[in-house]
Coordinates of C-alpha atoms in Angstrom, one line a residue:
Chain A
X1208 CA -49.4 52.3 -61.8
X1209 CA -50.6 49.1 -63.3
X1210 CA -52.3 46.0 -61.9
X1211 CA -50.7 42.9 -63.2
X1212 CA -52.1 39.4 -63.6
X1213 CA -49.3 37.0 -62.9
X1214 CA -49.3 33.3 -64.0
X1215 CA -46.4 31.4 -62.4
X1216 CA -43.8 34.2 -62.0
X1217 CA -44.8 35.9 -65.3
X1218 CA -47.0 38.8 -66.3
X1219 CA -50.0 37.5 -68.3
X1220 CA -52.2 40.6 -68.4
X1221 CA -51.9 44.2 -67.4
X1222 CA -54.5 46.8 -66.3
X1223 CA -53.3 50.4 -66.7
X1224 CA -54.5 52.8 -63.9
X1225 CA -55.1 56.5 -64.0
X1226 CA -55.2 58.3 -60.6
X1227 CA -55.9 61.9 -59.4
X1228 CA -55.4 62.8 -55.8
X1229 CA -56.4 66.4 -55.0
X1230 CA -57.2 68.7 -52.2
X1231 CA -60.4 70.6 -51.8
X1232 CA -59.2 73.5 -54.0
X1233 CA -58.6 71.0 -56.8
X1234 CA -54.8 71.2 -56.4
X1235 CA -53.2 68.0 -57.6
X1236 CA -51.4 66.4 -54.7
X1237 CA -50.4 63.1 -56.4
X1238 CA -51.1 61.3 -59.6
X1239 CA -50.2 58.5 -61.9
X1240 CA -51.2 58.1 -65.6
X1241 CA -53.6 60.8 -66.8
X1242 CA -55.4 62.6 -64.0
X1243 CA -57.4 64.6 -66.5
X1244 CA -58.8 61.5 -68.1
X1245 CA -62.5 61.9 -68.9
X1246 CA -64.7 59.0 -68.1
X1247 CA -68.0 58.1 -66.6
X1248 CA -68.5 58.5 -62.8
X1249 CA -71.1 55.7 -62.7
X1250 CA -72.0 54.7 -59.1
X1251 CA -69.1 56.7 -57.6
X1252 CA -71.4 59.7 -58.2
X1253 CA -74.1 58.4 -55.8
X1254 CA -73.2 60.5 -52.8
X1255 CA -73.7 63.6 -55.0
X1256 CA -77.0 62.2 -56.4
X1257 CA -78.1 61.8 -52.7
X1258 CA -77.1 65.3 -51.6
X1259 CA -80.2 67.0 -52.9
X1260 CA -82.2 64.9 -50.5
X1261 CA -80.5 66.8 -47.6
X1262 CA -80.0 70.2 -49.3
X1263 CA -83.6 70.4 -50.4
X1264 CA -85.1 69.3 -47.1
X1265 CA -86.5 65.9 -48.2
X1266 CA -84.4 64.0 -45.7
X1267 CA -85.7 66.0 -42.8
X1268 CA -89.3 66.1 -44.0
X1269 CA -89.5 62.3 -44.4
X1270 CA -87.4 61.6 -41.4
X1271 CA -84.8 59.6 -43.3
X1272 CA -82.4 57.8 -41.0
X1273 CA -78.6 57.6 -41.5
X1274 CA -79.1 54.0 -42.7
X1275 CA -81.5 55.2 -45.4
X1276 CA -79.2 58.0 -46.5
X1277 CA -76.2 55.6 -46.6
X1278 CA -78.2 53.3 -48.8
X1279 CA -79.0 56.2 -51.1
X1280 CA -75.2 56.5 -51.6
X1281 CA -74.6 52.8 -51.9
X1282 CA -74.0 50.0 -54.4
X1283 CA -75.3 47.5 -51.9
X1284 CA -75.1 43.7 -52.0
X1285 CA -78.8 43.0 -52.0
X1286 CA -78.5 41.6 -48.5
X1287 CA -81.8 40.9 -46.8
X1288 CA -81.3 43.7 -44.3
X1289 CA -80.3 46.2 -47.0
X1290 CA -83.3 45.3 -49.1
X1291 CA -85.6 45.7 -46.1
X1292 CA -84.2 49.2 -45.4
X1293 CA -84.9 50.3 -49.0
X1294 CA -88.5 49.0 -48.7
X1295 CA -88.8 51.0 -45.5
X1296 CA -87.5 54.2 -47.3
X1297 CA -90.0 53.7 -50.1
X1298 CA -92.8 53.3 -47.7
X1299 CA -91.9 56.5 -45.9
X1300 CA -92.3 58.5 -49.1
X1301 CA -95.5 56.9 -50.1
X1302 CA -93.9 54.8 -52.9
X1303 CA -93.5 51.1 -53.4
X1304 CA -91.2 48.7 -55.2
X1305 CA -93.5 49.1 -58.3
X1306 CA -92.3 52.7 -58.7
X1307 CA -88.6 51.7 -59.0
X1308 CA -87.3 51.8 -62.6
X1309 CA -84.0 50.0 -61.9
X1310 CA -83.6 46.6 -63.6
X1311 CA -82.9 43.5 -61.7
X1312 CA -79.5 41.7 -61.7
X1313 CA -77.7 39.1 -59.7
X1314 CA -76.4 40.5 -56.4
X1315 CA -72.9 42.0 -56.5
X1316 CA -71.9 39.7 -53.5
X1317 CA -71.2 36.2 -54.8
X1318 CA -72.2 34.8 -51.4
X1319 CA -75.6 36.5 -51.5
X1320 CA -76.1 35.7 -55.2
X1321 CA -75.5 32.0 -54.5
X1322 CA -77.7 32.0 -51.5
X1323 CA -80.6 33.6 -53.5
X1324 CA -80.1 31.2 -56.4
X1325 CA -80.2 28.2 -54.1
X1326 CA -83.4 29.5 -52.6
X1327 CA -84.7 30.4 -56.1
X1328 CA -85.6 33.9 -54.9
X1329 CA -87.1 36.0 -57.6
X1330 CA -84.9 39.1 -58.1
X1331 CA -87.0 42.3 -58.5
X1332 CA -86.1 46.0 -58.8
X1333 CA -85.6 46.5 -55.0
X1334 CA -82.7 43.9 -55.2
X1335 CA -80.8 46.1 -57.6
X1336 CA -77.6 47.4 -56.0
X1337 CA -78.9 50.9 -57.0
X1338 CA -82.3 50.6 -55.3
X1339 CA -81.3 52.9 -52.5
X1340 CA -80.4 55.6 -55.0
X1341 CA -83.6 55.1 -56.9
X1342 CA -85.7 55.2 -53.7
X1343 CA -83.9 58.5 -52.9
X1344 CA -84.7 59.9 -56.3
X1345 CA -88.4 59.0 -55.7
X1346 CA -88.2 60.7 -52.3
X1347 CA -86.9 63.8 -54.0
X1348 CA -89.7 63.7 -56.6
X1349 CA -92.3 63.4 -53.8
X1350 CA -90.8 66.2 -51.8
X1351 CA -90.9 68.6 -54.8
X1352 CA -94.3 67.4 -56.1
X1353 CA -92.7 66.2 -59.3
X1354 CA -94.1 63.2 -61.1
X1355 CA -92.6 59.8 -60.0
X1356 CA -93.0 58.4 -63.5
X1357 CA -90.0 58.4 -65.8
X1358 CA -87.8 59.8 -63.1
X1359 CA -84.7 58.2 -64.8
X1360 CA -84.9 60.4 -67.9
X1361 CA -82.5 63.3 -68.5
X1362 CA -85.3 65.8 -68.9
X1363 CA -87.0 64.8 -65.7
X1364 CA -86.5 67.4 -62.9
X1365 CA -85.0 64.8 -60.6
X1366 CA -82.2 64.2 -63.1
X1367 CA -81.8 67.8 -63.8
X1368 CA -81.5 68.5 -60.1
X1369 CA -78.8 65.8 -59.7
X1370 CA -76.9 67.0 -62.7
X1371 CA -76.9 70.6 -61.2
X1372 CA -75.5 69.1 -57.9
X1373 CA -72.8 67.2 -59.7
X1374 CA -71.8 70.4 -61.6
X1375 CA -71.7 72.3 -58.3
X1376 CA -69.3 69.9 -56.6
X1377 CA -67.1 69.2 -59.5
X1378 CA -66.8 72.7 -61.0
X1379 CA -67.7 71.3 -64.4
X1380 CA -70.4 73.3 -66.1
X1381 CA -73.6 71.4 -66.8
X1382 CA -73.1 71.8 -70.5
X1383 CA -69.6 70.3 -70.3
X1384 CA -70.7 67.2 -68.5
X1385 CA -71.1 64.3 -70.9
X1386 CA -74.2 62.3 -70.2
X1387 CA -75.3 58.8 -71.0
X1388 CA -77.5 56.0 -69.6
X1389 CA -76.2 54.2 -66.6
X1390 CA -76.5 50.5 -65.9
X1391 CA -79.7 51.1 -63.8
X1392 CA -81.3 53.5 -66.3
X1393 CA -80.6 56.9 -64.7
X1394 CA -78.3 59.6 -66.1
X1395 CA -74.5 59.1 -65.7
X1396 CA -71.9 61.8 -65.9
X1397 CA -68.7 62.0 -68.0
X1398 CA -66.0 64.3 -66.5
X1399 CA -62.3 64.4 -65.7
X1400 CA -60.9 62.3 -62.9
X1401 CA -59.4 65.4 -61.3
X1402 CA -62.8 67.0 -60.9
X1403 CA -64.3 63.8 -59.5
X1404 CA -61.4 63.7 -56.9
X1405 CA -62.0 67.4 -56.0
X1406 CA -65.7 66.7 -55.4
X1407 CA -64.8 63.9 -53.0
X1408 CA -62.2 66.1 -51.2
X1409 CA -65.0 68.7 -50.7
X1410 CA -67.5 66.0 -49.6
X1411 CA -66.4 66.6 -45.9
X1412 CA -68.5 69.8 -46.1
X1413 CA -71.6 67.6 -46.6
X1414 CA -71.8 66.6 -43.0
X1415 CA -75.1 64.7 -42.9
X1416 CA -74.3 62.5 -45.9
X1417 CA -70.6 62.0 -44.9
X1418 CA -71.6 61.0 -41.3
X1419 CA -74.2 58.6 -42.7
X1420 CA -71.7 56.9 -44.9
X1421 CA -69.0 56.8 -42.2
X1422 CA -71.4 55.2 -39.7
X1423 CA -72.5 52.5 -42.0
X1424 CA -69.6 50.9 -44.0
X1425 CA -71.7 47.7 -44.0
X1426 CA -74.5 49.5 -46.1
X1427 CA -72.2 51.3 -48.6
X1428 CA -71.4 47.9 -50.2
X1429 CA -71.8 44.8 -48.0
X1430 CA -70.1 41.9 -46.2
X1431 CA -66.8 41.0 -47.9
X1432 CA -66.9 43.7 -50.5
X1433 CA -64.0 46.1 -51.1
X1434 CA -65.6 49.5 -50.2
X1435 CA -66.8 48.0 -46.9
X1436 CA -63.5 46.4 -46.1
X1437 CA -61.5 49.6 -46.8
X1438 CA -63.8 51.7 -44.6
X1439 CA -63.8 49.2 -41.8
X1440 CA -60.0 49.0 -41.8
X1441 CA -59.8 52.7 -41.0
X1442 CA -63.0 53.7 -39.2
X1443 CA -64.0 57.3 -39.7
X1444 CA -61.0 58.1 -41.8
X1445 CA -62.1 57.1 -45.3
X1446 CA -65.1 56.7 -47.5
X1447 CA -64.5 54.5 -50.5
X1448 CA -67.1 54.2 -53.3
X1449 CA -66.9 52.0 -56.3
X1450 CA -68.3 52.7 -59.8
X1451 CA -68.7 50.3 -62.7
X1452 CA -66.1 49.9 -65.4
X1453 CA -63.1 50.3 -63.2
X1454 CA -63.9 53.7 -61.5
X1455 CA -63.2 54.1 -57.8
X1456 CA -63.4 57.2 -55.6
X1457 CA -62.5 58.0 -52.0
X1458 CA -62.2 60.8 -49.5
X1459 CA -59.6 60.8 -46.7
X1460 CA -61.6 62.7 -44.2
X1461 CA -58.8 63.8 -41.9
X1462 CA -56.5 64.9 -44.6
X1463 CA -59.2 66.5 -46.7
X1464 CA -58.0 64.6 -49.8
X1465 CA -60.1 63.2 -52.6
X1466 CA -59.1 60.3 -54.8
X1467 CA -60.5 59.3 -58.2
X1468 CA -59.1 56.4 -60.2
X1469 CA -59.9 54.5 -63.4
X1470 CA -58.6 51.2 -64.6
X1471 CA -58.4 52.0 -68.3
X1472 CA -60.0 48.7 -69.4
X1473 CA -62.7 48.7 -66.8
X1474 CA -61.5 45.7 -64.7
X1475 CA -63.4 45.8 -61.4
X1476 CA -61.1 43.8 -59.1
X1477 CA -58.1 45.6 -60.4
X1478 CA -59.7 48.9 -59.5
X1479 CA -60.3 47.8 -55.9
X1480 CA -56.7 46.6 -55.5
X1481 CA -55.5 49.9 -57.0
X1482 CA -57.6 52.0 -54.6
X1483 CA -56.4 50.0 -51.6
X1484 CA -52.8 50.6 -52.7
X1485 CA -53.4 54.4 -53.2
X1486 CA -55.0 54.7 -49.8
X1487 CA -52.0 52.9 -48.2
X1488 CA -49.6 55.2 -50.1
X1489 CA -51.6 58.2 -48.7
X1490 CA -51.1 56.9 -45.1
X1491 CA -54.0 54.5 -44.4
X1492 CA -51.8 51.6 -43.4
X1493 CA -52.0 48.8 -43.8
X1494 CA -54.5 48.0 -46.6
X1495 CA -57.0 45.2 -45.8
X1496 CA -55.5 41.7 -46.2
X1497 CA -58.3 41.0 -48.7
X1498 CA -57.0 43.7 -51.0
X1499 CA -53.2 43.3 -51.0
X1500 CA -53.4 40.8 -53.9
X1501 CA -56.0 38.4 -55.3
X1502 CA -54.8 34.8 -55.8
X1503 CA -55.8 33.2 -59.1
X1504 CA -57.1 29.7 -58.6
X1505 CA -57.7 27.3 -61.5
X1506 CA -60.4 24.7 -62.0
X1507 CA -58.4 22.2 -59.9
X1508 CA -58.2 24.5 -57.0
X1509 CA -54.5 25.2 -57.5
X1510 CA -53.2 28.7 -57.0
X1511 CA -51.6 29.4 -60.3
X1512 CA -50.9 33.2 -60.0
X1513 CA -52.2 36.4 -58.6
X1514 CA -53.5 39.9 -59.4
X1515 CA -51.4 42.6 -57.8
X1516 CA -50.5 46.3 -58.0
X1517 CA -47.2 47.4 -59.5
X1518 CA -46.0 51.0 -59.2
X1519 CA -47.2 53.9 -57.1
X1520 CA -48.1 57.5 -57.2
X1521 CA -46.0 60.4 -58.5
X1522 CA -46.0 63.8 -56.8
Chain B
X636 CA -55.6 48.6 -82.7
X637 CA -57.8 48.9 -79.7
X638 CA -61.3 47.6 -78.7
X639 CA -63.4 50.4 -77.3
X640 CA -66.3 50.2 -74.9
X641 CA -68.7 53.0 -75.7
X642 CA -71.4 54.4 -73.5
X643 CA -73.6 56.8 -75.3
X644 CA -71.2 58.2 -77.9
X645 CA -68.2 58.2 -75.5
X646 CA -65.4 55.9 -74.9
X647 CA -65.7 54.4 -71.4
X648 CA -63.0 51.7 -71.5
X649 CA -60.2 50.6 -73.8
X650 CA -58.6 47.3 -74.5
X651 CA -55.2 47.5 -76.3
X652 CA -54.5 44.8 -78.8
X653 CA -51.1 43.3 -80.0
X654 CA -51.1 41.4 -83.3
X655 CA -48.6 39.5 -85.3
X656 CA -49.4 38.2 -88.8
X657 CA -46.7 36.1 -90.3
X658 CA -46.0 33.7 -93.1
X659 CA -44.7 30.1 -92.7
X660 CA -41.1 31.4 -92.6
X661 CA -41.9 33.7 -89.7
X662 CA -41.7 36.8 -91.8
X663 CA -43.9 39.6 -90.4
X664 CA -46.6 40.4 -93.0
X665 CA -48.6 42.8 -90.8
X666 CA -48.8 43.9 -87.2
X667 CA -50.2 46.3 -84.6
X668 CA -48.9 47.0 -81.1
X669 CA -46.0 44.7 -80.2
X670 CA -45.8 41.5 -82.3
X671 CA -42.9 40.3 -80.1
X672 CA -45.0 40.4 -76.9
X673 CA -44.4 37.4 -74.7
X674 CA -47.5 35.9 -73.2
X675 CA -49.1 32.5 -72.5
X676 CA -50.5 30.6 -75.4
X677 CA -53.1 28.9 -73.1
X678 CA -55.8 27.0 -75.1
X679 CA -54.6 28.4 -78.4
X680 CA -51.7 25.8 -78.1
X681 CA -54.2 22.9 -78.2
X682 CA -53.6 21.9 -81.8
X683 CA -49.9 21.5 -81.0
X684 CA -50.6 19.5 -77.9
X685 CA -52.8 17.2 -80.1
X686 CA -50.2 16.8 -82.8
X687 CA -48.1 14.1 -81.0
X688 CA -51.2 11.9 -81.2
X689 CA -50.8 11.8 -84.9
X690 CA -47.0 12.0 -85.2
X691 CA -46.4 9.2 -82.7
X692 CA -49.1 6.9 -84.2
X693 CA -51.6 7.0 -81.3
X694 CA -54.4 8.3 -83.5
X695 CA -54.0 5.5 -86.0
X696 CA -53.5 2.8 -83.4
X697 CA -56.7 3.7 -81.4
X698 CA -58.6 4.5 -84.6
X699 CA -59.3 8.1 -83.5
X700 CA -62.0 9.8 -85.7
X701 CA -61.7 13.3 -87.1
X702 CA -64.4 14.3 -84.5
X703 CA -62.2 13.0 -81.7
X704 CA -59.1 14.8 -83.0
X705 CA -61.0 18.0 -83.4
X706 CA -62.1 17.8 -79.8
X707 CA -58.5 17.2 -78.7
X708 CA -57.8 20.7 -80.2
X709 CA -61.0 22.3 -78.8
X710 CA -62.2 24.5 -76.0
X711 CA -65.6 23.0 -76.4
X712 CA -68.9 24.2 -75.0
X713 CA -69.7 21.1 -72.9
X714 CA -72.6 20.4 -75.3
X715 CA -74.1 16.9 -74.7
X716 CA -72.8 15.6 -78.1
X717 CA -69.3 17.0 -77.4
X718 CA -69.2 15.3 -74.0
X719 CA -70.4 12.0 -75.4
X720 CA -67.6 12.1 -78.0
X721 CA -65.0 12.7 -75.3
X722 CA -66.4 9.7 -73.3
X723 CA -66.1 7.6 -76.4
X724 CA -62.5 8.7 -76.9
X725 CA -61.7 7.8 -73.3
X726 CA -63.3 4.3 -73.8
X727 CA -61.2 3.7 -76.9
X728 CA -57.9 4.1 -75.0
X729 CA -59.1 2.1 -72.0
X730 CA -59.6 5.1 -69.7
X731 CA -62.6 6.6 -68.0
X732 CA -63.7 10.0 -66.8
X733 CA -62.1 9.1 -63.4
X734 CA -58.6 9.4 -65.1
X735 CA -59.2 13.0 -66.2
X736 CA -57.4 15.5 -64.0
X737 CA -59.1 18.7 -65.4
X738 CA -61.3 20.5 -62.9
X739 CA -65.0 21.3 -63.5
X740 CA -66.3 24.7 -64.4
X741 CA -69.5 26.2 -65.8
X742 CA -69.8 25.6 -69.6
X743 CA -68.3 28.3 -71.8
X744 CA -71.6 28.6 -73.6
X745 CA -74.1 30.6 -71.6
X746 CA -77.0 28.7 -73.2
X747 CA -75.5 25.4 -72.2
X748 CA -74.6 26.6 -68.8
X749 CA -78.1 27.9 -68.1
X750 CA -79.6 24.6 -69.4
X751 CA -77.5 22.5 -67.2
X752 CA -78.1 24.7 -64.2
X753 CA -81.9 24.4 -64.8
X754 CA -81.6 20.7 -64.9
X755 CA -79.2 20.7 -61.9
X756 CA -76.7 18.6 -63.8
X757 CA -73.6 17.8 -61.8
X758 CA -70.6 19.1 -63.7
X759 CA -67.7 16.7 -63.6
X760 CA -64.2 16.7 -65.3
X761 CA -65.6 15.4 -68.7
X762 CA -67.6 18.7 -68.9
X763 CA -64.4 20.8 -68.7
X764 CA -63.9 22.7 -72.0
X765 CA -60.4 21.0 -72.0
X766 CA -61.6 17.4 -71.6
X767 CA -60.8 16.5 -75.2
X768 CA -57.2 17.7 -74.8
X769 CA -56.9 15.7 -71.5
X770 CA -58.4 12.6 -73.1
X771 CA -55.9 13.0 -75.9
X772 CA -53.1 13.3 -73.4
X773 CA -54.3 10.1 -71.8
X774 CA -54.3 8.4 -75.2
X775 CA -50.7 9.5 -75.7
X776 CA -49.7 8.0 -72.3
X777 CA -51.5 4.7 -73.1
X778 CA -49.8 4.6 -76.5
X779 CA -46.3 5.0 -75.1
X780 CA -46.9 2.9 -72.0
X781 CA -46.4 5.9 -69.8
X782 CA -48.3 6.1 -66.5
X783 CA -51.7 7.8 -66.7
X784 CA -51.3 9.2 -63.2
X785 CA -50.1 12.8 -62.8
X786 CA -50.0 13.3 -66.5
X787 CA -50.5 17.1 -66.0
X788 CA -47.2 17.7 -64.4
X789 CA -44.3 19.3 -66.2
X790 CA -42.0 16.3 -65.5
X791 CA -44.4 13.7 -66.9
X792 CA -43.4 12.4 -70.3
X793 CA -46.7 13.5 -71.8
X794 CA -46.0 17.2 -70.9
X795 CA -42.4 16.9 -72.0
X796 CA -43.5 15.4 -75.3
X797 CA -46.0 18.3 -75.8
X798 CA -43.4 20.9 -74.8
X799 CA -41.0 19.5 -77.4
X800 CA -43.7 19.7 -80.1
X801 CA -44.5 23.3 -79.2
X802 CA -40.8 24.1 -79.4
X803 CA -40.5 22.4 -82.8
X804 CA -43.4 24.4 -84.4
X805 CA -42.6 27.7 -82.8
X806 CA -38.8 27.7 -83.2
X807 CA -38.5 28.6 -79.6
X808 CA -36.0 26.4 -77.7
X809 CA -37.5 24.4 -74.9
X810 CA -35.3 26.2 -72.3
X811 CA -36.6 29.6 -73.6
X812 CA -40.3 28.7 -73.3
X813 CA -41.8 30.0 -70.0
X814 CA -43.9 27.5 -68.3
X815 CA -46.7 27.8 -65.8
X816 CA -49.9 25.9 -64.8
X817 CA -52.9 26.3 -67.0
X818 CA -56.5 26.7 -65.9
X819 CA -57.1 23.0 -66.3
X820 CA -53.9 22.0 -64.6
X821 CA -51.6 21.1 -67.5
X822 CA -48.4 23.0 -68.5
X823 CA -48.9 26.3 -70.5
X824 CA -46.3 28.0 -72.6
X825 CA -45.1 31.6 -72.6
X826 CA -43.6 32.8 -75.9
X827 CA -43.7 35.7 -78.3
X828 CA -46.8 36.3 -80.4
X829 CA -44.8 36.2 -83.6
X830 CA -43.7 32.6 -82.9
X831 CA -47.2 31.6 -82.1
X832 CA -48.4 33.1 -85.4
X833 CA -45.6 31.3 -87.3
X834 CA -46.6 27.9 -85.8
X835 CA -50.2 28.6 -87.0
X836 CA -48.9 29.5 -90.5
X837 CA -47.1 26.2 -90.6
X838 CA -50.1 24.2 -89.3
X839 CA -51.2 23.6 -92.8
X840 CA -48.4 21.0 -93.0
X841 CA -50.2 19.0 -90.3
X842 CA -52.8 17.7 -92.7
X843 CA -54.7 15.2 -90.4
X844 CA -55.2 17.7 -87.5
X845 CA -56.0 20.6 -89.8
X846 CA -58.6 18.6 -91.8
X847 CA -60.1 17.4 -88.5
X848 CA -60.5 21.0 -87.3
X849 CA -61.7 22.4 -90.7
X850 CA -64.4 19.6 -90.9
X851 CA -65.8 20.3 -87.5
X852 CA -66.1 24.0 -86.6
X853 CA -69.0 22.9 -84.3
X854 CA -66.6 20.9 -82.2
X855 CA -63.7 23.4 -81.9
X856 CA -65.9 25.7 -79.7
X857 CA -69.7 25.3 -80.0
X858 CA -73.0 26.7 -81.1
X859 CA -72.9 30.5 -81.0
X860 CA -69.3 30.8 -79.9
X861 CA -66.8 33.0 -81.8
X862 CA -64.3 30.3 -83.1
X863 CA -67.2 28.3 -84.5
X864 CA -68.8 31.4 -86.1
X865 CA -65.6 32.6 -87.7
X866 CA -64.8 29.2 -89.2
X867 CA -68.4 28.7 -90.4
X868 CA -68.4 32.1 -92.1
X869 CA -65.5 31.0 -94.4
X870 CA -65.6 27.2 -94.6
X871 CA -62.2 25.6 -95.2
X872 CA -60.4 28.9 -95.3
X873 CA -59.7 29.5 -91.6
X874 CA -59.1 27.9 -88.3
X875 CA -59.6 30.2 -85.3
X876 CA -58.7 29.1 -81.8
X877 CA -59.2 31.1 -78.7
X878 CA -57.1 31.0 -75.5
X879 CA -57.8 32.4 -72.1
X880 CA -56.8 35.9 -71.0
X881 CA -57.3 37.5 -74.4
X882 CA -55.2 35.3 -76.6
X883 CA -56.5 34.3 -80.1
X884 CA -54.8 32.5 -82.9
X885 CA -55.8 31.6 -86.5
X886 CA -54.5 30.2 -89.7
X887 CA -55.7 31.4 -93.1
X888 CA -55.2 28.1 -94.9
X889 CA -55.2 29.4 -98.5
X890 CA -52.8 32.2 -97.9
X891 CA -50.6 30.3 -95.5
X892 CA -50.7 33.1 -93.0
X893 CA -50.8 32.7 -89.2
X894 CA -52.2 35.2 -86.8
X895 CA -51.6 35.6 -83.1
X896 CA -53.1 38.3 -81.0
X897 CA -53.4 39.3 -77.4
X898 CA -55.7 41.8 -75.7
X899 CA -53.3 43.3 -73.2
X900 CA -55.8 43.2 -70.3
X901 CA -57.1 39.7 -71.1
X902 CA -60.6 40.7 -72.1
X903 CA -62.2 37.7 -73.9
X904 CA -64.9 39.3 -75.9
X905 CA -62.6 42.0 -77.1
X906 CA -60.2 39.4 -78.3
X907 CA -62.9 37.7 -80.4
X908 CA -63.9 41.1 -82.0
X909 CA -60.3 41.9 -82.7
X910 CA -59.7 38.5 -84.4
X911 CA -62.8 38.9 -86.6
X912 CA -61.5 42.4 -87.6
X913 CA -58.0 41.1 -88.4
X914 CA -59.4 38.2 -90.5
X915 CA -61.6 40.7 -92.4
X916 CA -58.5 42.9 -93.0
X917 CA -56.7 39.9 -94.3
X918 CA -59.5 39.2 -96.9
X919 CA -62.0 37.0 -95.1
X920 CA -65.0 39.3 -95.8
X921 CA -67.4 40.0 -94.3
X922 CA -66.8 39.1 -90.6
X923 CA -69.7 37.3 -89.0
X924 CA -72.5 39.7 -87.9
X925 CA -72.2 38.4 -84.3
X926 CA -68.6 39.7 -84.3
X927 CA -68.9 43.2 -85.8
X928 CA -69.7 44.8 -82.5
X929 CA -71.2 43.7 -79.2
X930 CA -74.1 45.9 -77.9
X931 CA -74.1 46.7 -74.2
X932 CA -77.5 46.3 -72.6
X933 CA -78.2 47.6 -69.1
X934 CA -80.4 45.9 -66.4
X935 CA -83.5 47.6 -67.9
X936 CA -82.8 46.0 -71.3
X937 CA -81.8 49.3 -72.9
X938 CA -78.9 49.4 -75.3
X939 CA -76.6 51.9 -73.7
X940 CA -73.4 51.5 -75.8
X941 CA -71.3 48.9 -77.6
X942 CA -67.9 47.2 -77.7
X943 CA -66.2 47.7 -81.1
X944 CA -62.8 47.6 -82.8
X945 CA -61.0 50.9 -83.6
X946 CA -57.9 50.8 -85.8
X947 CA -56.3 48.3 -88.1
X948 CA -53.1 46.5 -89.1
X949 CA -49.9 48.1 -90.1
X950 CA -47.7 46.6 -92.8

C-alpha cells in the first residue's frame, strides 16, 4: 500500500505504508509492507499510558469522569472545552497548570490555531495536545504519593509504571522496548507494529478506558480531525488513535481486531488516509468523505492534484 | 541514499532519495536510486523558463539587470529588497503587480514570514516566491507583443515558448514532457531526473543567466535558506536550485556536471540535506554547517533526534 501525491494525472510523490492487522492472540490477519517494522508508538500509546489510572485505582479515587479519561488518551485540538476539562482534571488531583511539563505548540486543528492567533491567545502547557495525558500522569503520581516533579523522566516511577503497562499489553519485555524522548517530553516506546496492533486488539478488555474513548470521539482529537471523523462514522465500532511521524492505530471493537500502521516517511495526512482505507477494507464502510482523498490546491485556489491511497491489504 | 529521521539513537522515519549526476553529454557520472525517475521539475525549471528572456532579446531591450534576471530564476524569500526588485522589473516592462497571476502564500523564510505576520503585512502576488518568474513571463509577453492576460495557461505563447526551451535543454521532445499546473499556476514539466541533470550540466553555456545567478546567491533563495547557503559556501563554483515536493538541481560550473535529485516522498528539508551531501561527495567540501544535519527539537526545547543523510553515490 502506498499513498500517492498526484499532480495532474501523474504521481509526483509516494508515501510507503506498513500495516499489521492482528487478532487478540497476535495472529496476523492481514498486512502490507513490513508488519514487523520497529518504530515509535508516539501518541498512539496514550490509551496504555492512561490505563494505570484505572488499574491502580486513581480514576476511582479522584472521581475521574469518562470525559477526563478520554482526554488522558487524546491528542486533543486545544479547543476551549477540551482545555477546560484538563484544567478540571488538574484541580481534582490538587495540581495546576504550573505542574505540567509539556511544552506549548500551535493547536493541531488549523481552525483552532487560526482562531487563537487572531485573538493573540498565549499558548501555555495546558494547550498542548498532550495535556490530558500529562494531567493523568500527575494524577497517577498523586495517587501513589510519588513526587510530581520531573514526572517525564524515564527513571521517574510514573514513567516506569507506564513502561510496564506498555510491556504487559504488547508482550514486548521492558528491556526490549526502545525508549526515547517524545515531542512533549515523556518517554516514548519503540516496538514492532505487530505488537502495537495486538495491544489494540486486546484493548477491548480495558472496559473503562474503551468506553470513555468510544463515548467521546470529539475529545480523542477534535472537530474536523481524522480520529474523530473515523470514530463518528462508525459509532461504537472503532477507536482510531493517531501518533506523530506517520503512526496510526485502531481497534475494531466488534471484530476484536487491532491495526497498527506506519507511513515510512512520517507523513501525517497520508497516515490518516491509509487508516481510513484499512478500516474500510476491514468492513467499516464507507470511509468518511473527508478521508477518501485530499485535494491539492495551489496558491491560486486551483485544484492541481490529490493525495490518495493506492493498493490494499494482503492476507 | 536515504535521509533518516532519528529519535534517540533510532531511525523513526526514512526519506528515499533518487539522484542523477551527469555531464553535458548526458553521460551518467554517478547515481543512487533511480536516475531515470520521472517527476515534476517544479521551481528547479526556473532558469530554463528565464532563458527565453535572454535568447529572444527581451533582457537587452528592457535593460534587465543581473539582479532582475537572478530573481526570474529564483524561489525568493519575499524579503523587502527582493520584492522591491520585482516591482522594478514589472515597471520596466510597463506592467504592475495587478498583472501577476501567481497566488499569495506565507514567505518561504520563517524569519520573514514571522516578521510580516507581526507587522500584519498583507501578502499580495508580488510576495509570491515565484513573482520574479512571473514578472519575467510578463516581460517576454510584452517583448513579443503577446497578450499579458492568461499568460499562465498551457496554450498561451509564453508557456509554449518556455516548454520549447525546456525541451531544447533536456533533449525530451515537447510531446513527451508531462505537463500539469504548478503551485503558482503556470505549466510545470514532468521528465526524467537524468534529463534535468543534463540540462543543468549544459547551463554553463547560458552565460548571461548563469553569471546573474552566480553573482546573486542572496536573490536565488534568501538569507538562511539552503540554495543561498550552498552557493555562498563555494562562490562561483555551484548553482543550486530547489523545487517543490523534494526536487533539487545543481550545476558544478567548473566540472561541468549537473545534478538532479528527488526525495521520493517530497520532503523539502531532506532534499536540501541530500543535495548538500551530493555536492560534498562531488568535491565541494565541506558542506555548509547548516546542512550537515538538522536537529529535531521538541515542544520543551529539548533536542530529541536529528535528520541526517545515510549513504552516498554509486559510480
